[in-house]
PDB file of C-alpha atoms in Angstrom:
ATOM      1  CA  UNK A   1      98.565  20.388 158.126  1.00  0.00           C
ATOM      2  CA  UNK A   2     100.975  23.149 159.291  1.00  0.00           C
ATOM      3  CA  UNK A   3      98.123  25.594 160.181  1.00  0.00           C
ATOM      4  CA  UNK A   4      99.120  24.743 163.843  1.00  0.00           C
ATOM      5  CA  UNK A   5     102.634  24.745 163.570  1.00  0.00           C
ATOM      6  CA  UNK A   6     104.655  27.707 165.539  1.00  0.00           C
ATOM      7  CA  UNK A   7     105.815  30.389 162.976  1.00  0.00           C
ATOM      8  CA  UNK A   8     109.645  29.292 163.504  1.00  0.00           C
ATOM      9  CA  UNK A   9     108.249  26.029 162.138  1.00  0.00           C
ATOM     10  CA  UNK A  10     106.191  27.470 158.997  1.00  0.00           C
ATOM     11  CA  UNK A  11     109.364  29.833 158.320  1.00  0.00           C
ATOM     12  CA  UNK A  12     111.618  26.326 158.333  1.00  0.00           C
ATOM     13  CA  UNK A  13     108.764  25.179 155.836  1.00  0.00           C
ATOM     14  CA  UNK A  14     109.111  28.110 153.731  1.00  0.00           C
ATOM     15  CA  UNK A  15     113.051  28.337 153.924  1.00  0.00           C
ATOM     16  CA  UNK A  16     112.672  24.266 152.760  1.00  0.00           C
ATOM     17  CA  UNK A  17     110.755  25.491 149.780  1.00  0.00           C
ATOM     18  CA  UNK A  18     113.669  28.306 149.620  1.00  0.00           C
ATOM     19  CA  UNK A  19     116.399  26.014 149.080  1.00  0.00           C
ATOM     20  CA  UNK A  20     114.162  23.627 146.861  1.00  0.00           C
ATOM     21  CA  UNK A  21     113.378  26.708 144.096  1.00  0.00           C
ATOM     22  CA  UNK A  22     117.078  27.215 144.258  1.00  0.00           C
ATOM     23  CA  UNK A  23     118.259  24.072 143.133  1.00  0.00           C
ATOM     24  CA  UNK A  24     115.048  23.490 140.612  1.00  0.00           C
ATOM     25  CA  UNK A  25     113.467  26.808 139.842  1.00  0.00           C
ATOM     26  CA  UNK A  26     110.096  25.638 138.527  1.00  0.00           C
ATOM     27  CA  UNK A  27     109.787  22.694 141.231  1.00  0.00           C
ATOM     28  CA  UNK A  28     105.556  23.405 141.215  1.00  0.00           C
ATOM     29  CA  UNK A  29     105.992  23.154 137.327  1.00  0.00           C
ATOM     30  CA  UNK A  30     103.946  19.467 137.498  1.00  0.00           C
ATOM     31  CA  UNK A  31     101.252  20.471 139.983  1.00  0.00           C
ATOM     32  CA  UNK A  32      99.585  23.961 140.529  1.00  0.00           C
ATOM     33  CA  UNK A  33      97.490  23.174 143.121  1.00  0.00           C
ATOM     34  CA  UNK A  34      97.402  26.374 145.274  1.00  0.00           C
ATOM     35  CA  UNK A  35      95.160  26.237 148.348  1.00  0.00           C
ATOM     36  CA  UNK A  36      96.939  23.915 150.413  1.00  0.00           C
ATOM     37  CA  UNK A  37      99.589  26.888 150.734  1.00  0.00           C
ATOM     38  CA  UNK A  38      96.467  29.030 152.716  1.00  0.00           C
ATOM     39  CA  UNK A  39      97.409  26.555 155.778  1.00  0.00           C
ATOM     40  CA  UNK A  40     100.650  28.709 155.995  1.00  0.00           C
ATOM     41  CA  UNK A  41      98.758  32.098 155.723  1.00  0.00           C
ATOM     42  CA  UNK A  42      97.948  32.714 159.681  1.00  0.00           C
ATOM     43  CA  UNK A  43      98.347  36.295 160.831  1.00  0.00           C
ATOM     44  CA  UNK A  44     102.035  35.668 162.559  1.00  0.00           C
ATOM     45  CA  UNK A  45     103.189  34.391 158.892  1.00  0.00           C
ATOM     46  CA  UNK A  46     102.478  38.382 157.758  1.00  0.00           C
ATOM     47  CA  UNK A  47     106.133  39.883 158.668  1.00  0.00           C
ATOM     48  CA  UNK A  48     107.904  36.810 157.144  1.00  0.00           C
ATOM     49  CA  UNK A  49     105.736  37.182 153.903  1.00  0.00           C
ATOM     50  CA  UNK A  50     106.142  41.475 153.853  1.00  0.00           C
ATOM     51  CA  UNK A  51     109.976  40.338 154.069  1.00  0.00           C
ATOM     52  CA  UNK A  52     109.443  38.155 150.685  1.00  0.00           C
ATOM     53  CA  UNK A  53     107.373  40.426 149.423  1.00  0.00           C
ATOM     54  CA  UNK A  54     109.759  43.246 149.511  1.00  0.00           C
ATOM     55  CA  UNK A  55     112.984  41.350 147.893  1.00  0.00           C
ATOM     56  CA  UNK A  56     114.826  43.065 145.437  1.00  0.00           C
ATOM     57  CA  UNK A  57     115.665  39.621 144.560  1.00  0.00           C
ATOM     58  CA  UNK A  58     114.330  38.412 140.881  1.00  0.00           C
ATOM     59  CA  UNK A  59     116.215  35.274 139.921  1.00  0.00           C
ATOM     60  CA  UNK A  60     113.764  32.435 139.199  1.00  0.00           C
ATOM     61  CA  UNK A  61     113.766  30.819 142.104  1.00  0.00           C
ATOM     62  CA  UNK A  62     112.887  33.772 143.767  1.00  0.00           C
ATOM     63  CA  UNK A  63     109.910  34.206 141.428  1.00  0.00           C
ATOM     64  CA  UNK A  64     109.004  30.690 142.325  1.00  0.00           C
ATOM     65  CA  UNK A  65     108.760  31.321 145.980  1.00  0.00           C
ATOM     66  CA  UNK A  66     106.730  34.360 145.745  1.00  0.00           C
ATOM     67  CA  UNK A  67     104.232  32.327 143.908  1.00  0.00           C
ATOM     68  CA  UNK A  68     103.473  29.992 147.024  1.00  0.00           C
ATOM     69  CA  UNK A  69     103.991  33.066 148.854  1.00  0.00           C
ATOM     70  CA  UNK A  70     101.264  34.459 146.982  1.00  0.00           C
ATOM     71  CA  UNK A  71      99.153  31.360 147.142  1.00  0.00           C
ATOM     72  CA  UNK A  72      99.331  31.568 150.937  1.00  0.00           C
ATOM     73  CA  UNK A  73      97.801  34.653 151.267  1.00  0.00           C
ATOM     74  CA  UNK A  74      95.309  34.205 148.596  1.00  0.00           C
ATOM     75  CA  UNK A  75      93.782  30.996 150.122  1.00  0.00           C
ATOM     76  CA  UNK A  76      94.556  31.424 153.649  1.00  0.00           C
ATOM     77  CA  UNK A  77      91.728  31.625 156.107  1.00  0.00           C
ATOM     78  CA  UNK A  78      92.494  35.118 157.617  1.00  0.00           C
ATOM     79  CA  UNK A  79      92.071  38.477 155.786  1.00  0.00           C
ATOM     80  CA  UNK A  80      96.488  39.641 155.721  1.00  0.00           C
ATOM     81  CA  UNK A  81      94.794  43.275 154.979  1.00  0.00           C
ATOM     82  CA  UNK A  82      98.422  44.660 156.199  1.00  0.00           C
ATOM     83  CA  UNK A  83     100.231  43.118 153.111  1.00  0.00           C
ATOM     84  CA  UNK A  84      97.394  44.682 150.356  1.00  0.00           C
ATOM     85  CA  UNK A  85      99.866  47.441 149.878  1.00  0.00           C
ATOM     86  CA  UNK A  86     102.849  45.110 149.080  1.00  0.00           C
ATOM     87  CA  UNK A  87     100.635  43.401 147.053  1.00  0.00           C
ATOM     88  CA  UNK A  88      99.786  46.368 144.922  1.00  0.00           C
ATOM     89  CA  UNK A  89     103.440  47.390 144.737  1.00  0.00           C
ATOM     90  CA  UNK A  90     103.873  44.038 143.085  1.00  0.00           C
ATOM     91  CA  UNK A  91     101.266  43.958 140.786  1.00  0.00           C
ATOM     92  CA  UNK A  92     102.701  47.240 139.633  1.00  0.00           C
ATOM     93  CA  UNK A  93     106.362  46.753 139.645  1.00  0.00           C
ATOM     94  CA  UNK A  94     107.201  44.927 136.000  1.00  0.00           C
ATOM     95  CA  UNK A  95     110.731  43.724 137.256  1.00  0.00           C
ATOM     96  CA  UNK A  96     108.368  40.441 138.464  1.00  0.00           C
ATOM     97  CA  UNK A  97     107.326  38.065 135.947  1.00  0.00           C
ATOM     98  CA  UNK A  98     104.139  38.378 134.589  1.00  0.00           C
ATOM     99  CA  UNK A  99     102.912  34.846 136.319  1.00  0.00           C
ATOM    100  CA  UNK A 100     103.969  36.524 139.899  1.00  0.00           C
ATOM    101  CA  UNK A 101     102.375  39.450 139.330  1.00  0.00           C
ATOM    102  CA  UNK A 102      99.019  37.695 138.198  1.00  0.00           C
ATOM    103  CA  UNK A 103      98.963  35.709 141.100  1.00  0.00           C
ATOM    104  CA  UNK A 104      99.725  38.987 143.467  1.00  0.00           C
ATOM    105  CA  UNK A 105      96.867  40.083 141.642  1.00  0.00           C
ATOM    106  CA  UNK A 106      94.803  37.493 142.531  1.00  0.00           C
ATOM    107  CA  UNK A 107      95.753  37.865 146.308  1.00  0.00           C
ATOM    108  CA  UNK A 108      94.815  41.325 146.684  1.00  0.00           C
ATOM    109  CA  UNK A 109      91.699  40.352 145.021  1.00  0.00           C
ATOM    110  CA  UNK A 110      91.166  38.040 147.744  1.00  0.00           C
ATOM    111  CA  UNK A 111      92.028  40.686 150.229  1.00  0.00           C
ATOM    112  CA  UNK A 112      89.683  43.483 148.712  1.00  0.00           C
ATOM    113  CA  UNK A 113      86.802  41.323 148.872  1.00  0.00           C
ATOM    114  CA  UNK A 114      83.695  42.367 148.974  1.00  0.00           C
ATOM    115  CA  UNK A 115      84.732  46.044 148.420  1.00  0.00           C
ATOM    116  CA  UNK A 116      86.550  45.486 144.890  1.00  0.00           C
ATOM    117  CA  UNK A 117      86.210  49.504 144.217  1.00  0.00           C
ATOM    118  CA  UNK A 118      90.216  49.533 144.887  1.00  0.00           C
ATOM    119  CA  UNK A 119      90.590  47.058 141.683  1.00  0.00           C
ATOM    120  CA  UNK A 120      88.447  49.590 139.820  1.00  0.00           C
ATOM    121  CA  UNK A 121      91.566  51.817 140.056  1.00  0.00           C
ATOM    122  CA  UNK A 122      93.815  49.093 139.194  1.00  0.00           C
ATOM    123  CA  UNK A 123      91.756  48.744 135.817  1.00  0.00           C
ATOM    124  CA  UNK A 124      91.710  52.120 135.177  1.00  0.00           C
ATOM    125  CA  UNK A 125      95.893  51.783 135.498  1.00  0.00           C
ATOM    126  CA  UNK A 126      96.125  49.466 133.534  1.00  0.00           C
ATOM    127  CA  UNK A 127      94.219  50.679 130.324  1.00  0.00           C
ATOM    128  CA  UNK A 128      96.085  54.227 130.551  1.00  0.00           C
ATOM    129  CA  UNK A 129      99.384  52.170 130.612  1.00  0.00           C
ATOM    130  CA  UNK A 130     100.491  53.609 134.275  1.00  0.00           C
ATOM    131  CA  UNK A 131     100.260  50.016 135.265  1.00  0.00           C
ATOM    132  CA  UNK A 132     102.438  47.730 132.613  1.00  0.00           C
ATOM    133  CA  UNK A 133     100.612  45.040 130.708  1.00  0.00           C
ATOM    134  CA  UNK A 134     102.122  44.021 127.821  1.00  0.00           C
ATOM    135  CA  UNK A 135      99.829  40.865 127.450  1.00  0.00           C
ATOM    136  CA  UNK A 136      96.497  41.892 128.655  1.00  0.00           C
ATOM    137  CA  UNK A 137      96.531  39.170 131.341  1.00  0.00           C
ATOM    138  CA  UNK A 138      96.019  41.568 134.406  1.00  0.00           C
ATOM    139  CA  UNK A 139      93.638  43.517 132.158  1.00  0.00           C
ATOM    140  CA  UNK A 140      91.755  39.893 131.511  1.00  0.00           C
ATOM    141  CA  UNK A 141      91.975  39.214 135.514  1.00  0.00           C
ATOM    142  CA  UNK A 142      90.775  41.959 136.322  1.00  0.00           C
ATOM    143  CA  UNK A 143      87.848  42.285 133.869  1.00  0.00           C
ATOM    144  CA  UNK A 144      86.682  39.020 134.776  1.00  0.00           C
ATOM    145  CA  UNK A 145      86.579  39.775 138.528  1.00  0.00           C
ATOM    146  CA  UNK A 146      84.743  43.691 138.041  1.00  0.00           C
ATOM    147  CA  UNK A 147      82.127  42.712 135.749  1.00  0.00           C
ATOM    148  CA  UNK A 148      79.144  42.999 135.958  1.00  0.00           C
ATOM    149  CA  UNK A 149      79.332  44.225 139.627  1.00  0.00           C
ATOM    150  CA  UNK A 150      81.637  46.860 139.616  1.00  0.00           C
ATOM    151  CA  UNK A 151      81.448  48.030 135.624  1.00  0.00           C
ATOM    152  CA  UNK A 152      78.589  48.475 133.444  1.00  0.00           C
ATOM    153  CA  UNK A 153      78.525  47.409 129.677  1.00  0.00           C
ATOM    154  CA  UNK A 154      79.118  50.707 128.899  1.00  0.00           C
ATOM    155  CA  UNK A 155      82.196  50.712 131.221  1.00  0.00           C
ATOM    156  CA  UNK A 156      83.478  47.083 129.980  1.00  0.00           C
ATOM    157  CA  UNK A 157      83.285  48.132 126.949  1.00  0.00           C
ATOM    158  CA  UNK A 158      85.227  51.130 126.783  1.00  0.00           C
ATOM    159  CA  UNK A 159      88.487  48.881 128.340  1.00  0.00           C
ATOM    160  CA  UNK A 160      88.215  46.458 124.860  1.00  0.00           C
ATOM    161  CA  UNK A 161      91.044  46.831 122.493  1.00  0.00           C
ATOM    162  CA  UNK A 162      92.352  44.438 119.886  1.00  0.00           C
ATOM    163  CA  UNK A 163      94.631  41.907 121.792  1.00  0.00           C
ATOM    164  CA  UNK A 164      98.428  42.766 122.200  1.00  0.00           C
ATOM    165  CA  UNK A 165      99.039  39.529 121.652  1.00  0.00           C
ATOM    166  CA  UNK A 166      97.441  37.372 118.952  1.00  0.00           C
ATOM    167  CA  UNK A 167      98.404  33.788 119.606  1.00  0.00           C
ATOM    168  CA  UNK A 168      97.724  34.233 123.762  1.00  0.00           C
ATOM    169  CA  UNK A 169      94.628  32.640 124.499  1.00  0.00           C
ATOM    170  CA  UNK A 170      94.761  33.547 128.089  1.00  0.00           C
ATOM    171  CA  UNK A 171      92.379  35.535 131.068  1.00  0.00           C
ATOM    172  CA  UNK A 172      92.112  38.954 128.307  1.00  0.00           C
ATOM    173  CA  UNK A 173      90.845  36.806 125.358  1.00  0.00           C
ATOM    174  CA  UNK A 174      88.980  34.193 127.229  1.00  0.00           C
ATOM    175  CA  UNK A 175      86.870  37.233 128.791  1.00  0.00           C
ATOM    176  CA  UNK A 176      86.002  38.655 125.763  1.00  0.00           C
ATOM    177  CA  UNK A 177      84.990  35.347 123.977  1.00  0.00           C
ATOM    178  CA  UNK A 178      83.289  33.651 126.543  1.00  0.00           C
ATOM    179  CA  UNK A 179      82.859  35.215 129.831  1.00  0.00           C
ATOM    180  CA  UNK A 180      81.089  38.771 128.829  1.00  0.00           C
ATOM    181  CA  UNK A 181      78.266  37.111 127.512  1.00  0.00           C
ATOM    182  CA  UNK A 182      77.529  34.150 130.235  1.00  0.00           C
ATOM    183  CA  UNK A 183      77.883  36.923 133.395  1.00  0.00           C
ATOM    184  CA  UNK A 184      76.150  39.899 131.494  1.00  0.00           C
ATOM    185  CA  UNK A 185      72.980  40.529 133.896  1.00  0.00           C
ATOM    186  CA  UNK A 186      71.559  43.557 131.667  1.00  0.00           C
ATOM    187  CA  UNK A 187      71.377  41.869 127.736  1.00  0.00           C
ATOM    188  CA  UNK A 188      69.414  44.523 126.269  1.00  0.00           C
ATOM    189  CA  UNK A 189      72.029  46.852 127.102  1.00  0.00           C
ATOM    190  CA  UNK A 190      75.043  44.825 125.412  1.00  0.00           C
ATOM    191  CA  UNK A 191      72.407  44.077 122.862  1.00  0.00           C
ATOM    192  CA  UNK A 192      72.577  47.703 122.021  1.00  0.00           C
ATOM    193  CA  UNK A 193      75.569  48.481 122.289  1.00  0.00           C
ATOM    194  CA  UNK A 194      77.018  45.789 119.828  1.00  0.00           C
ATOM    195  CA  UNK A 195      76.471  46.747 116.614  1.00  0.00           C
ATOM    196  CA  UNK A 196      78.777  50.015 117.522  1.00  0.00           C
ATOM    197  CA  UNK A 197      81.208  48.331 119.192  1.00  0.00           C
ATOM    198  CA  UNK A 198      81.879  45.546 116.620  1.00  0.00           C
ATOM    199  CA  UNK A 199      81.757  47.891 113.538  1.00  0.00           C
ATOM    200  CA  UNK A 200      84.817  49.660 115.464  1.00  0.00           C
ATOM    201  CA  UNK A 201      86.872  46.287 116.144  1.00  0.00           C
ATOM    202  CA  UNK A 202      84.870  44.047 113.370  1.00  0.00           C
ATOM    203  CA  UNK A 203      86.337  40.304 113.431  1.00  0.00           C
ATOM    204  CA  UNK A 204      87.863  40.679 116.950  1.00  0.00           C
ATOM    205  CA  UNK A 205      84.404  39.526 118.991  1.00  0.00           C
ATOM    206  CA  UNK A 206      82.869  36.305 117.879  1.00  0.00           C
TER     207      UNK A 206
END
């Protein structure tokens, strides 16, 4: 466990990692398992993970480091509220991969929690195209973590549109297919407002 390991140490860990993504890009390609990064997210770690954060670098390997990057903050123990806005830069800025910026995504999420109102924003980004999403997964991510709390029906409904791409069957379509109707609280209300909604995207909800 390198939770109590000095931060020279956990930076030696990281720079390990470094040099491993450089010779073998997609080393974590065999096993995703994520929270045993948090162990590496104590508050010291925050400066070395802004400087990662703020790379102009994009090769893979650098991609590949941001993800346990990412991972660290996401499952670490303390709240890194001083990265959120590096975090949002990322999730914006489509020079990343769309797999880094999910996960970015998914570590502000963690940050913003309980107030998700911030994400609401991010939503509303998305669907007017100021935030780039050319495969609905941060739109799917981010539906899935709003609703029901922070949207209506009326509001979820209004960010459908027909899938930008049709053989994905990631966060986006999963959402739509499954998850809308196990979380919905208020079933009279998407009850109602069905009929409507699938005689304007008929064969796209099953």
């Amino acid at each position: 466990d390198v939770r109590g390991f000095s931060t020279s140490d956990k930076h030696r860990v990281l720079n390990g990692l470094s040099d491993l993504a450089r010779q073998y890009p997609w080393f974590r390609g065999h096993t995703w398992q994520a929270s045993p990064f948090g162990a590496l997210g104590t508050p010291d770690m925050a400066p070395v993970f802004s400087a990662f954060l703020q790379s102009p670098d994009r090769s893979a390997a650098h991609q590949s480091m941001l993800d346990c990057v990412l991972d660290a903050i996401r499952y670490s123990d303390h709240r890194l509220a001083t990265l959120l806005p590096l975090l949002e830069a990322l999730i914006r800025d489509d020079s990343h991969r769309r797999g880094t910026r999910v996960a970015a995504l998914q570590a502000g999420l963690s940050l913003l929690a309980p107030d998700l109102s911030p994400a609401r924003r991010w939503l509303d980004d998305v669907r007017q195209g100021v935030i780039e999403d050319a495969d609905d997964e941060l739109c799917g991510h981010l539906l899935k973590a709003l609703y029901p709390d922070w949207l209506s029906v009326e509001d979820v409904l209004d960010h459908f549109h027909p899938p930008k791409s049709e053989i994905l069957v990631g966060a986006y379509w999963y959402f739509w297919q499954i998850t809308i109707t196990r979380t919905t609280i208020d079933m009279a209300a998407l009850a109602d407002a069905l009929p409507a909604f699938m005689a304007k995207y008929p064969g796209h909800i099953s």
